Amino acid sequence: MSRDTDDGRGREHGEDWAATRAWVQGQLGEDERIEGVERLLGGWTSTMRRLRVTGPAGAERTLVLRSFVEPFYRRHAAGLLTREARILRMLAPAGVVPVAELRAVDPDAEHCDHPSLLMSLLPGRVRLDEAGAGRRAALLADQLVRIHRLDVPEGERPRAYQAWTAPERVRPPAVTDRPDVWRRAVDVIRRDPPAHRACFLHRDFHPGNVLFTGERDDLRISGVVDWVETSWGPADLDVAHCSTTLALLHGTDEGLRFADRYTAAGGLLAEDPADHLYWRMLDALAFAPDAEKVAVPWRELGRTDLTPRLVARRLEDYLEALLRRYARGSPPRSRCGRGPGPSP
């Protein structure tokens, strides 16, 4: 995390956010004021700030401000932030998933310099290091099962999921010694989406959007963040997205193992291996050819080993491993020792 400074005119590292700051101030109590601002690292779709707020008798609290600054995301901000605000309102009282409490939202930038959402600060931090990756992945699987089991009335369900790639949009890397892997991978998604039992999806569930507290046996998930893509669709798709991310962060084996962890925790996936492979490939191929872009914030959080070359190789290794495991149509065997393998 890096500390940003405000020069008193509302300019922060060259960004004009005076109107946003005034809007936040308007959401505070009469005797409260913003005393400090820190930029939070680890994201690439929005600018995240931690705001230290002081009140009467020296009382302090901390808020988090999300602002969509980049033109592409700003164009879509109204839908994204409105969706996140609605999901936070729905989930916070239930207590099944640890989420921030919504404080205010300005999705159309009527009052702010950029579309923004203000929320409470959750405890914990993102952890992406290799040490303890397996233990964290098991907790991720348990949490994802609980998310998918949320009972959401039909009238309150989020939008249907959207695919993030298609056969004609996949761009293999310009240089590869495994063109057949890419051809076979793209062929997997040249079909209609499989029939599936839909459920509540986070849709961007991965280690970078989960906060942890504690160590070893006391390790706990303390927060799940970034609900702008929440959707209604197959559990396989959320599992696929987390699996791809784990493969890029920690290698193919960890990426393959996550589905096993999910089913061992009680989650249900597609019974047909070909159907499950479809969802896995639909997610993984959306990272091509620039999986490197997701590694930029990871390097900011300390994973300097994740070079463009390493991440690209891991994506290709993962595609090949998925084809070996699922394309033949035989049920996969468990790889994590926590119970039977996935279905699949």
mmCIF file of C-alpha atoms in Angstrom:
data_model
loop_
_atom_site.group_PDB
_atom_site.id
_atom_site.type_symbol
_atom_site.label_atom_id
_atom_site.label_comp_id
_atom_site.label_asym_id
_atom_site.label_seq_id
_atom_site.Cartn_x
_atom_site.Cartn_y
_atom_site.Cartn_z
ATOM 1 C CA MET A 1 0.000 0.000 0.000
ATOM 2 C CA SER A 2 1.287 3.479 -0.799
ATOM 3 C CA ARG A 3 0.270 6.648 0.990
ATOM 4 C CA ASP A 4 -1.151 9.463 -1.130
ATOM 5 C CA THR A 5 -1.123 13.070 -0.035
ATOM 6 C CA ASP A 6 -3.715 15.767 -0.550
ATOM 7 C CA ASP A 7 -2.318 19.246 -1.237
ATOM 8 C CA GLY A 8 -5.375 20.953 0.283
ATOM 9 C CA ARG A 9 -6.965 21.718 -3.089
ATOM 10 C CA GLY A 10 -8.359 18.246 -3.540
ATOM 11 C CA ARG A 11 -5.644 17.111 -5.946
ATOM 12 C CA GLU A 12 -4.142 13.722 -5.282
ATOM 13 C CA HIS A 13 -1.188 12.636 -7.412
ATOM 14 C CA GLY A 14 -2.467 14.820 -10.240
ATOM 15 C CA GLU A 15 -6.041 13.511 -10.027
ATOM 16 C CA ASP A 16 -8.808 16.024 -9.465
ATOM 17 C CA TRP A 17 -11.080 14.589 -6.772
ATOM 18 C CA ALA A 18 -12.186 17.740 -4.978
ATOM 19 C CA ALA A 19 -15.843 17.112 -5.808
ATOM 20 C CA THR A 20 -15.563 13.485 -4.699
ATOM 21 C CA ARG A 21 -13.974 14.522 -1.425
ATOM 22 C CA ALA A 22 -16.737 17.065 -0.820
ATOM 23 C CA TRP A 23 -19.353 14.377 -1.534
ATOM 24 C CA VAL A 24 -17.730 12.008 0.961
ATOM 25 C CA GLN A 25 -17.604 14.802 3.541
ATOM 26 C CA GLY A 26 -21.323 15.256 3.033
ATOM 27 C CA GLN A 27 -21.930 11.630 4.010
ATOM 28 C CA LEU A 28 -20.133 12.073 7.346
ATOM 29 C CA GLY A 29 -21.451 13.222 10.680
ATOM 30 C CA GLU A 30 -21.601 16.920 11.470
ATOM 31 C CA ASP A 31 -18.407 16.847 13.551
ATOM 32 C CA GLU A 32 -16.495 14.344 11.388
ATOM 33 C CA ARG A 33 -13.821 15.138 8.836
ATOM 34 C CA ILE A 34 -11.411 13.310 6.532
ATOM 35 C CA GLU A 35 -7.969 13.344 8.142
ATOM 36 C CA GLY A 36 -5.981 11.004 5.919
ATOM 37 C CA VAL A 37 -6.070 9.287 2.535
ATOM 38 C CA GLU A 38 -4.210 6.181 1.410
ATOM 39 C CA ARG A 39 -4.267 4.541 -1.991
ATOM 40 C CA LEU A 40 -5.009 0.827 -1.797
ATOM 41 C CA LEU A 41 -3.042 -1.353 -4.195
ATOM 42 C CA GLY A 42 -3.982 -4.639 -5.810
ATOM 43 C CA GLY A 43 -6.723 -3.651 -8.247
ATOM 44 C CA TRP A 44 -6.744 -2.482 -11.853
ATOM 45 C CA THR A 45 -10.370 -1.696 -12.731
ATOM 46 C CA SER A 46 -10.913 1.099 -10.207
ATOM 47 C CA THR A 47 -9.105 3.476 -7.880
ATOM 48 C CA MET A 48 -9.457 2.452 -4.234
ATOM 49 C CA ARG A 49 -8.791 4.808 -1.342
ATOM 50 C CA ARG A 50 -8.737 4.243 2.404
ATOM 51 C CA LEU A 51 -10.112 7.278 4.243
ATOM 52 C CA ARG A 52 -9.299 7.959 7.893
ATOM 53 C CA VAL A 53 -12.172 9.870 9.456
ATOM 54 C CA THR A 54 -12.036 11.590 12.847
ATOM 55 C CA GLY A 55 -14.964 12.692 14.964
ATOM 56 C CA PRO A 56 -15.754 14.192 18.340
ATOM 57 C CA ALA A 57 -13.393 13.445 21.249
ATOM 58 C CA GLY A 58 -10.814 11.989 18.860
ATOM 59 C CA ALA A 59 -13.005 9.079 17.727
ATOM 60 C CA GLU A 60 -11.803 7.495 14.489
ATOM 61 C CA ARG A 61 -13.256 5.245 11.822
ATOM 62 C CA THR A 62 -12.061 4.131 8.414
ATOM 63 C CA LEU A 63 -13.977 4.060 5.147
ATOM 64 C CA VAL A 64 -13.139 2.809 1.670
ATOM 65 C CA LEU A 65 -13.894 4.735 -1.509
ATOM 66 C CA ARG A 66 -14.094 3.034 -4.904
ATOM 67 C CA SER A 67 -13.969 5.299 -7.972
ATOM 68 C CA PHE A 68 -14.063 4.304 -11.625
ATOM 69 C CA VAL A 69 -11.545 6.586 -13.294
ATOM 70 C CA GLU A 70 -10.466 4.823 -16.497
ATOM 71 C CA PRO A 71 -12.690 5.687 -19.498
ATOM 72 C CA PHE A 72 -13.756 2.096 -20.267
ATOM 73 C CA TYR A 73 -14.905 1.334 -16.735
ATOM 74 C CA ARG A 74 -16.364 4.789 -16.273
ATOM 75 C CA ARG A 75 -18.664 4.150 -19.242
ATOM 76 C CA HIS A 76 -20.004 1.037 -17.496
ATOM 77 C CA ALA A 77 -19.839 2.412 -13.951
ATOM 78 C CA ALA A 78 -23.541 3.109 -13.500
ATOM 79 C CA GLY A 79 -24.472 -0.544 -13.919
ATOM 80 C CA LEU A 80 -21.455 -1.846 -12.008
ATOM 81 C CA LEU A 81 -21.828 0.389 -8.951
ATOM 82 C CA THR A 82 -25.614 0.144 -8.828
ATOM 83 C CA ARG A 83 -25.249 -3.628 -8.844
ATOM 84 C CA GLU A 84 -22.608 -3.623 -6.124
ATOM 85 C CA ALA A 85 -24.643 -1.283 -3.923
ATOM 86 C CA ARG A 86 -27.692 -3.528 -4.229
ATOM 87 C CA ILE A 87 -25.683 -6.658 -3.426
ATOM 88 C CA LEU A 88 -24.069 -5.058 -0.366
ATOM 89 C CA ARG A 89 -27.479 -3.999 0.920
ATOM 90 C CA MET A 90 -28.723 -7.559 0.453
ATOM 91 C CA LEU A 91 -25.747 -9.455 1.894
ATOM 92 C CA ALA A 92 -24.594 -7.332 4.830
ATOM 93 C CA PRO A 93 -27.630 -8.001 7.078
ATOM 94 C CA ALA A 94 -27.607 -11.756 6.338
ATOM 95 C CA GLY A 95 -24.090 -12.275 7.696
ATOM 96 C CA VAL A 96 -23.484 -15.403 5.585
ATOM 97 C CA VAL A 97 -20.743 -13.674 3.608
ATOM 98 C CA PRO A 98 -18.453 -11.072 5.225
ATOM 99 C CA VAL A 99 -19.036 -7.943 3.125
ATOM 100 C CA ALA A 100 -18.601 -4.223 3.597
ATOM 101 C CA GLU A 101 -21.512 -2.040 4.668
ATOM 102 C CA LEU A 102 -22.660 0.417 2.036
ATOM 103 C CA ARG A 103 -22.424 4.069 3.092
ATOM 104 C CA ALA A 104 -23.306 5.895 -0.130
ATOM 105 C CA VAL A 105 -23.103 5.542 -3.908
ATOM 106 C CA ASP A 106 -22.941 8.019 -6.792
ATOM 107 C CA PRO A 107 -23.038 5.695 -9.830
ATOM 108 C CA ASP A 108 -23.539 8.438 -12.438
ATOM 109 C CA ALA A 109 -21.023 10.904 -10.973
ATOM 110 C CA GLU A 110 -23.754 13.451 -10.351
ATOM 111 C CA HIS A 111 -21.817 14.786 -7.369
ATOM 112 C CA CYS A 112 -18.336 13.259 -7.726
ATOM 113 C CA ASP A 113 -15.495 13.710 -10.194
ATOM 114 C CA HIS A 114 -15.879 10.028 -11.069
ATOM 115 C CA PRO A 115 -18.563 7.383 -10.380
ATOM 116 C CA SER A 116 -17.945 6.339 -6.777
ATOM 117 C CA LEU A 117 -19.092 4.089 -3.948
ATOM 118 C CA LEU A 118 -18.367 4.609 -0.252
ATOM 119 C CA MET A 119 -18.317 1.658 2.150
ATOM 120 C CA SER A 120 -16.977 0.458 5.468
ATOM 121 C CA LEU A 121 -13.501 -1.006 5.830
ATOM 122 C CA LEU A 122 -13.274 -4.760 6.306
ATOM 123 C CA PRO A 123 -10.522 -6.277 8.478
ATOM 124 C CA GLY A 124 -7.716 -8.347 7.005
ATOM 125 C CA ARG A 125 -5.678 -8.171 3.833
ATOM 126 C CA VAL A 126 -5.210 -9.882 0.477
ATOM 127 C CA ARG A 127 -2.682 -12.718 0.658
ATOM 128 C CA LEU A 128 -1.130 -14.028 -2.530
ATOM 129 C CA ASP A 129 2.157 -15.525 -1.325
ATOM 130 C CA GLU A 130 3.067 -19.139 -2.000
ATOM 131 C CA ALA A 131 3.315 -20.052 1.678
ATOM 132 C CA GLY A 132 -0.048 -21.299 2.887
ATOM 133 C CA ALA A 133 -1.638 -21.218 -0.573
ATOM 134 C CA GLY A 134 -3.282 -24.619 -0.104
ATOM 135 C CA ARG A 135 -4.850 -23.708 3.230
ATOM 136 C CA ARG A 136 -6.199 -20.461 1.772
ATOM 137 C CA ALA A 137 -7.586 -22.300 -1.269
ATOM 138 C CA ALA A 138 -9.513 -24.661 1.008
ATOM 139 C CA LEU A 139 -11.059 -21.677 2.787
ATOM 140 C CA LEU A 140 -11.876 -20.095 -0.567
ATOM 141 C CA ALA A 141 -13.726 -23.251 -1.597
ATOM 142 C CA ASP A 142 -15.731 -23.335 1.636
ATOM 143 C CA GLN A 143 -16.674 -19.680 1.234
ATOM 144 C CA LEU A 144 -17.675 -20.122 -2.394
ATOM 145 C CA VAL A 145 -20.009 -22.980 -1.492
ATOM 146 C CA ARG A 146 -21.737 -20.681 1.016
ATOM 147 C CA ILE A 147 -22.091 -17.965 -1.613
ATOM 148 C CA HIS A 148 -23.663 -20.384 -4.080
ATOM 149 C CA ARG A 149 -26.113 -21.634 -1.448
ATOM 150 C CA LEU A 150 -27.564 -18.174 -0.815
ATOM 151 C CA ASP A 151 -31.323 -18.285 -1.185
ATOM 152 C CA VAL A 152 -32.206 -15.326 -3.381
ATOM 153 C CA PRO A 153 -35.888 -14.706 -4.239
ATOM 154 C CA GLU A 154 -36.531 -14.619 -7.947
ATOM 155 C CA GLY A 155 -37.351 -10.918 -7.955
ATOM 156 C CA GLU A 156 -34.053 -10.051 -6.254
ATOM 157 C CA ARG A 157 -31.735 -12.157 -8.382
ATOM 158 C CA PRO A 158 -28.924 -10.408 -10.233
ATOM 159 C CA ARG A 159 -28.606 -10.414 -14.011
ATOM 160 C CA ALA A 160 -27.827 -13.602 -15.923
ATOM 161 C CA TYR A 161 -24.098 -14.250 -16.309
ATOM 162 C CA GLN A 162 -22.262 -12.856 -19.313
ATOM 163 C CA ALA A 163 -19.513 -14.788 -21.097
ATOM 164 C CA TRP A 164 -16.217 -12.912 -21.207
ATOM 165 C CA THR A 165 -15.021 -14.478 -24.440
ATOM 166 C CA ALA A 166 -16.222 -16.476 -27.472
ATOM 167 C CA PRO A 167 -14.465 -18.712 -30.020
ATOM 168 C CA GLU A 168 -14.081 -15.906 -32.540
ATOM 169 C CA ARG A 169 -12.693 -13.528 -29.893
ATOM 170 C CA VAL A 170 -9.960 -15.759 -28.494
ATOM 171 C CA ARG A 171 -6.491 -14.585 -29.513
ATOM 172 C CA PRO A 172 -3.753 -17.147 -28.880
ATOM 173 C CA PRO A 173 -0.291 -15.756 -28.165
ATOM 174 C CA ALA A 174 1.673 -14.693 -31.218
ATOM 175 C CA VAL A 175 4.486 -17.066 -30.314
ATOM 176 C CA THR A 176 3.712 -20.564 -29.008
ATOM 177 C CA ASP A 177 5.129 -24.052 -29.496
ATOM 178 C CA ARG A 178 1.747 -25.576 -28.615
ATOM 179 C CA PRO A 179 -0.711 -24.280 -31.254
ATOM 180 C CA ASP A 180 -2.669 -27.547 -31.074
ATOM 181 C CA VAL A 181 -3.460 -26.900 -27.408
ATOM 182 C CA TRP A 182 -5.001 -23.568 -28.306
ATOM 183 C CA ARG A 183 -6.950 -25.033 -31.216
ATOM 184 C CA ARG A 184 -8.383 -27.812 -29.062
ATOM 185 C CA ALA A 185 -9.138 -25.406 -26.219
ATOM 186 C CA VAL A 186 -11.092 -23.067 -28.498
ATOM 187 C CA ASP A 187 -12.931 -26.033 -30.039
ATOM 188 C CA VAL A 188 -14.257 -26.887 -26.554
ATOM 189 C CA ILE A 189 -16.325 -23.687 -26.453
ATOM 190 C CA ARG A 190 -17.640 -24.029 -30.025
ATOM 191 C CA ARG A 191 -21.011 -25.185 -28.742
ATOM 192 C CA ASP A 192 -24.083 -23.879 -27.019
ATOM 193 C CA PRO A 193 -23.661 -23.360 -23.270
ATOM 194 C CA PRO A 194 -24.507 -26.562 -21.379
ATOM 195 C CA ALA A 195 -27.781 -26.841 -19.519
ATOM 196 C CA HIS A 196 -27.147 -26.028 -15.868
ATOM 197 C CA ARG A 197 -28.713 -25.345 -12.489
ATOM 198 C CA ALA A 198 -28.268 -21.631 -11.907
ATOM 199 C CA CYS A 199 -27.336 -20.066 -8.589
ATOM 200 C CA PHE A 200 -26.047 -16.814 -7.098
ATOM 201 C CA LEU A 201 -22.536 -16.049 -8.415
ATOM 202 C CA HIS A 202 -19.918 -13.607 -7.224
ATOM 203 C CA ARG A 203 -18.586 -13.867 -10.797
ATOM 204 C CA ASP A 204 -15.136 -12.451 -9.980
ATOM 205 C CA PHE A 205 -14.237 -14.667 -7.022
ATOM 206 C CA HIS A 206 -10.485 -15.173 -6.668
ATOM 207 C CA PRO A 207 -7.720 -14.639 -4.077
ATOM 208 C CA GLY A 208 -7.334 -10.979 -5.003
ATOM 209 C CA ASN A 209 -10.912 -10.273 -3.929
ATOM 210 C CA VAL A 210 -10.785 -12.051 -0.579
ATOM 211 C CA LEU A 211 -9.336 -10.744 2.702
ATOM 212 C CA PHE A 212 -7.770 -12.959 5.364
ATOM 213 C CA THR A 213 -6.897 -12.568 9.020
ATOM 214 C CA GLY A 214 -4.907 -14.847 11.328
ATOM 215 C CA GLU A 215 -2.190 -17.387 10.658
ATOM 216 C CA ARG A 216 -2.026 -21.168 10.233
ATOM 217 C CA ASP A 217 -4.853 -22.792 12.234
ATOM 218 C CA ASP A 218 -6.330 -19.369 13.027
ATOM 219 C CA LEU A 219 -6.448 -18.310 9.373
ATOM 220 C CA ARG A 220 -9.898 -16.988 8.496
ATOM 221 C CA ILE A 221 -11.640 -15.203 5.631
ATOM 222 C CA SER A 222 -12.577 -11.760 6.932
ATOM 223 C CA GLY A 223 -14.026 -10.212 3.798
ATOM 224 C CA VAL A 224 -15.160 -10.801 0.230
ATOM 225 C CA VAL A 225 -15.006 -7.684 -1.922
ATOM 226 C CA ASP A 226 -15.704 -6.459 -5.469
ATOM 227 C CA TRP A 227 -19.334 -7.385 -6.168
ATOM 228 C CA VAL A 228 -19.744 -5.364 -9.362
ATOM 229 C CA GLU A 229 -20.002 -8.450 -11.614
ATOM 230 C CA THR A 230 -22.447 -10.436 -9.469
ATOM 231 C CA SER A 231 -24.586 -12.680 -11.671
ATOM 232 C CA TRP A 232 -26.957 -15.630 -11.827
ATOM 233 C CA GLY A 233 -25.559 -18.727 -13.506
ATOM 234 C CA PRO A 234 -23.696 -22.043 -13.133
ATOM 235 C CA ALA A 235 -21.547 -22.676 -10.063
ATOM 236 C CA ASP A 236 -18.956 -24.117 -12.467
ATOM 237 C CA LEU A 237 -18.272 -20.622 -13.801
ATOM 238 C CA ASP A 238 -17.288 -19.187 -10.400
ATOM 239 C CA VAL A 239 -15.188 -22.285 -9.722
ATOM 240 C CA ALA A 240 -13.585 -21.914 -13.143
ATOM 241 C CA HIS A 241 -12.608 -18.295 -12.527
ATOM 242 C CA CYS A 242 -11.022 -18.990 -9.152
ATOM 243 C CA SER A 243 -9.279 -22.034 -10.610
ATOM 244 C CA THR A 244 -7.730 -20.044 -13.467
ATOM 245 C CA THR A 245 -6.488 -17.398 -11.064
ATOM 246 C CA LEU A 246 -4.964 -20.010 -8.746
ATOM 247 C CA ALA A 247 -3.223 -21.603 -11.732
ATOM 248 C CA LEU A 248 -1.683 -18.247 -12.695
ATOM 249 C CA LEU A 249 -0.694 -17.455 -9.107
ATOM 250 C CA HIS A 250 0.535 -20.837 -7.922
ATOM 251 C CA GLY A 251 0.758 -23.182 -10.902
ATOM 252 C CA THR A 252 -1.357 -25.729 -12.733
ATOM 253 C CA ASP A 253 -1.767 -28.222 -9.891
ATOM 254 C CA GLU A 254 -3.375 -25.663 -7.579
ATOM 255 C CA GLY A 255 -5.651 -24.531 -10.388
ATOM 256 C CA LEU A 256 -6.804 -28.086 -11.087
ATOM 257 C CA ARG A 257 -7.239 -28.893 -7.404
ATOM 258 C CA PHE A 258 -9.733 -26.137 -6.627
ATOM 259 C CA ALA A 259 -12.743 -27.947 -8.129
ATOM 260 C CA ASP A 260 -11.921 -30.909 -5.896
ATOM 261 C CA ARG A 261 -11.769 -28.654 -2.863
ATOM 262 C CA TYR A 262 -15.109 -27.140 -3.839
ATOM 263 C CA THR A 263 -16.911 -30.476 -4.151
ATOM 264 C CA ALA A 264 -15.256 -31.759 -0.966
ATOM 265 C CA ALA A 265 -16.773 -28.725 0.786
ATOM 266 C CA GLY A 266 -20.220 -29.745 -0.458
ATOM 267 C CA GLY A 267 -20.452 -27.838 -3.719
ATOM 268 C CA LEU A 268 -22.140 -29.282 -6.793
ATOM 269 C CA LEU A 269 -20.680 -29.056 -10.294
ATOM 270 C CA ALA A 270 -21.704 -30.356 -13.718
ATOM 271 C CA GLU A 271 -21.947 -34.145 -13.816
ATOM 272 C CA ASP A 272 -20.704 -34.362 -17.422
ATOM 273 C CA PRO A 273 -16.934 -33.756 -17.680
ATOM 274 C CA ALA A 274 -17.439 -32.136 -21.093
ATOM 275 C CA ASP A 275 -19.865 -29.623 -19.610
ATOM 276 C CA HIS A 276 -17.499 -28.788 -16.768
ATOM 277 C CA LEU A 277 -14.633 -28.422 -19.246
ATOM 278 C CA TYR A 278 -16.707 -25.948 -21.253
ATOM 279 C CA TRP A 279 -17.026 -23.599 -18.272
ATOM 280 C CA ARG A 280 -13.359 -24.004 -17.331
ATOM 281 C CA MET A 281 -12.239 -23.157 -20.876
ATOM 282 C CA LEU A 282 -14.724 -20.308 -21.242
ATOM 283 C CA ASP A 283 -13.050 -18.632 -18.288
ATOM 284 C CA ALA A 284 -9.411 -19.504 -18.982
ATOM 285 C CA LEU A 285 -9.529 -18.434 -22.623
ATOM 286 C CA ALA A 286 -10.824 -15.005 -21.599
ATOM 287 C CA PHE A 287 -7.325 -14.346 -20.193
ATOM 288 C CA ALA A 288 -5.683 -14.823 -23.612
ATOM 289 C CA PRO A 289 -3.433 -13.492 -24.866
ATOM 290 C CA ASP A 290 -2.646 -10.930 -22.142
ATOM 291 C CA ALA A 291 -2.960 -12.824 -18.868
ATOM 292 C CA GLU A 292 -0.107 -10.533 -17.887
ATOM 293 C CA LYS A 293 -2.544 -7.690 -17.151
ATOM 294 C CA VAL A 294 -3.962 -9.441 -14.080
ATOM 295 C CA ALA A 295 -0.453 -9.947 -12.738
ATOM 296 C CA VAL A 296 0.294 -6.203 -12.638
ATOM 297 C CA PRO A 297 -1.610 -5.582 -9.359
ATOM 298 C CA TRP A 298 -0.301 -8.887 -7.989
ATOM 299 C CA ARG A 299 3.257 -7.648 -8.424
ATOM 300 C CA GLU A 300 2.277 -4.486 -6.560
ATOM 301 C CA LEU A 301 1.292 -6.761 -3.671
ATOM 302 C CA GLY A 302 4.681 -8.477 -3.620
ATOM 303 C CA ARG A 303 4.475 -11.227 -6.253
ATOM 304 C CA THR A 304 7.352 -9.829 -8.287
ATOM 305 C CA ASP A 305 8.114 -13.343 -9.532
ATOM 306 C CA LEU A 306 5.009 -13.264 -11.747
ATOM 307 C CA THR A 307 6.719 -12.051 -14.901
ATOM 308 C CA PRO A 308 4.815 -11.776 -18.195
ATOM 309 C CA ARG A 309 6.622 -14.847 -19.496
ATOM 310 C CA LEU A 310 5.817 -16.957 -16.419
ATOM 311 C CA VAL A 311 2.139 -15.998 -16.387
ATOM 312 C CA ALA A 312 1.766 -16.707 -20.111
ATOM 313 C CA ARG A 313 3.405 -20.114 -19.716
ATOM 314 C CA ARG A 314 1.221 -20.975 -16.749
ATOM 315 C CA LEU A 315 -1.933 -20.173 -18.701
ATOM 316 C CA GLU A 316 -0.844 -22.424 -21.556
ATOM 317 C CA ASP A 317 0.176 -25.206 -19.140
ATOM 318 C CA TYR A 318 -3.220 -24.924 -17.482
ATOM 319 C CA LEU A 319 -5.124 -25.208 -20.767
ATOM 320 C CA GLU A 320 -3.162 -28.340 -21.657
ATOM 321 C CA ALA A 321 -3.772 -29.854 -18.221
ATOM 322 C CA LEU A 322 -7.526 -29.200 -18.468
ATOM 323 C CA LEU A 323 -7.652 -31.005 -21.808
ATOM 324 C CA ARG A 324 -5.753 -33.970 -20.389
ATOM 325 C CA ARG A 325 -8.011 -34.218 -17.362
ATOM 326 C CA TYR A 326 -11.463 -33.579 -18.752
ATOM 327 C CA ALA A 327 -11.526 -33.905 -22.544
ATOM 328 C CA ARG A 328 -11.549 -37.716 -22.619
ATOM 329 C CA GLY A 329 -14.847 -37.831 -20.778
ATOM 330 C CA SER A 330 -13.676 -39.890 -17.803
ATOM 331 C CA PRO A 331 -14.409 -38.616 -14.265
ATOM 332 C CA PRO A 332 -11.343 -36.942 -12.733
ATOM 333 C CA ARG A 333 -9.764 -38.407 -9.663
ATOM 334 C CA SER A 334 -9.412 -36.397 -6.487
ATOM 335 C CA ARG A 335 -6.101 -34.570 -6.127
ATOM 336 C CA CYS A 336 -6.482 -33.002 -2.697
ATOM 337 C CA GLY A 337 -7.128 -35.927 -0.382
ATOM 338 C CA ARG A 338 -10.185 -34.315 1.203
ATOM 339 C CA GLY A 339 -12.819 -36.586 -0.258
ATOM 340 C CA PRO A 340 -14.119 -37.756 -3.620
ATOM 341 C CA GLY A 341 -13.239 -35.893 -6.762
ATOM 342 C CA PRO A 342 -15.577 -33.405 -8.392
ATOM 343 C CA SER A 343 -18.587 -34.387 -10.382
ATOM 344 C CA PRO A 344 -16.297 -33.341 -12.057
#
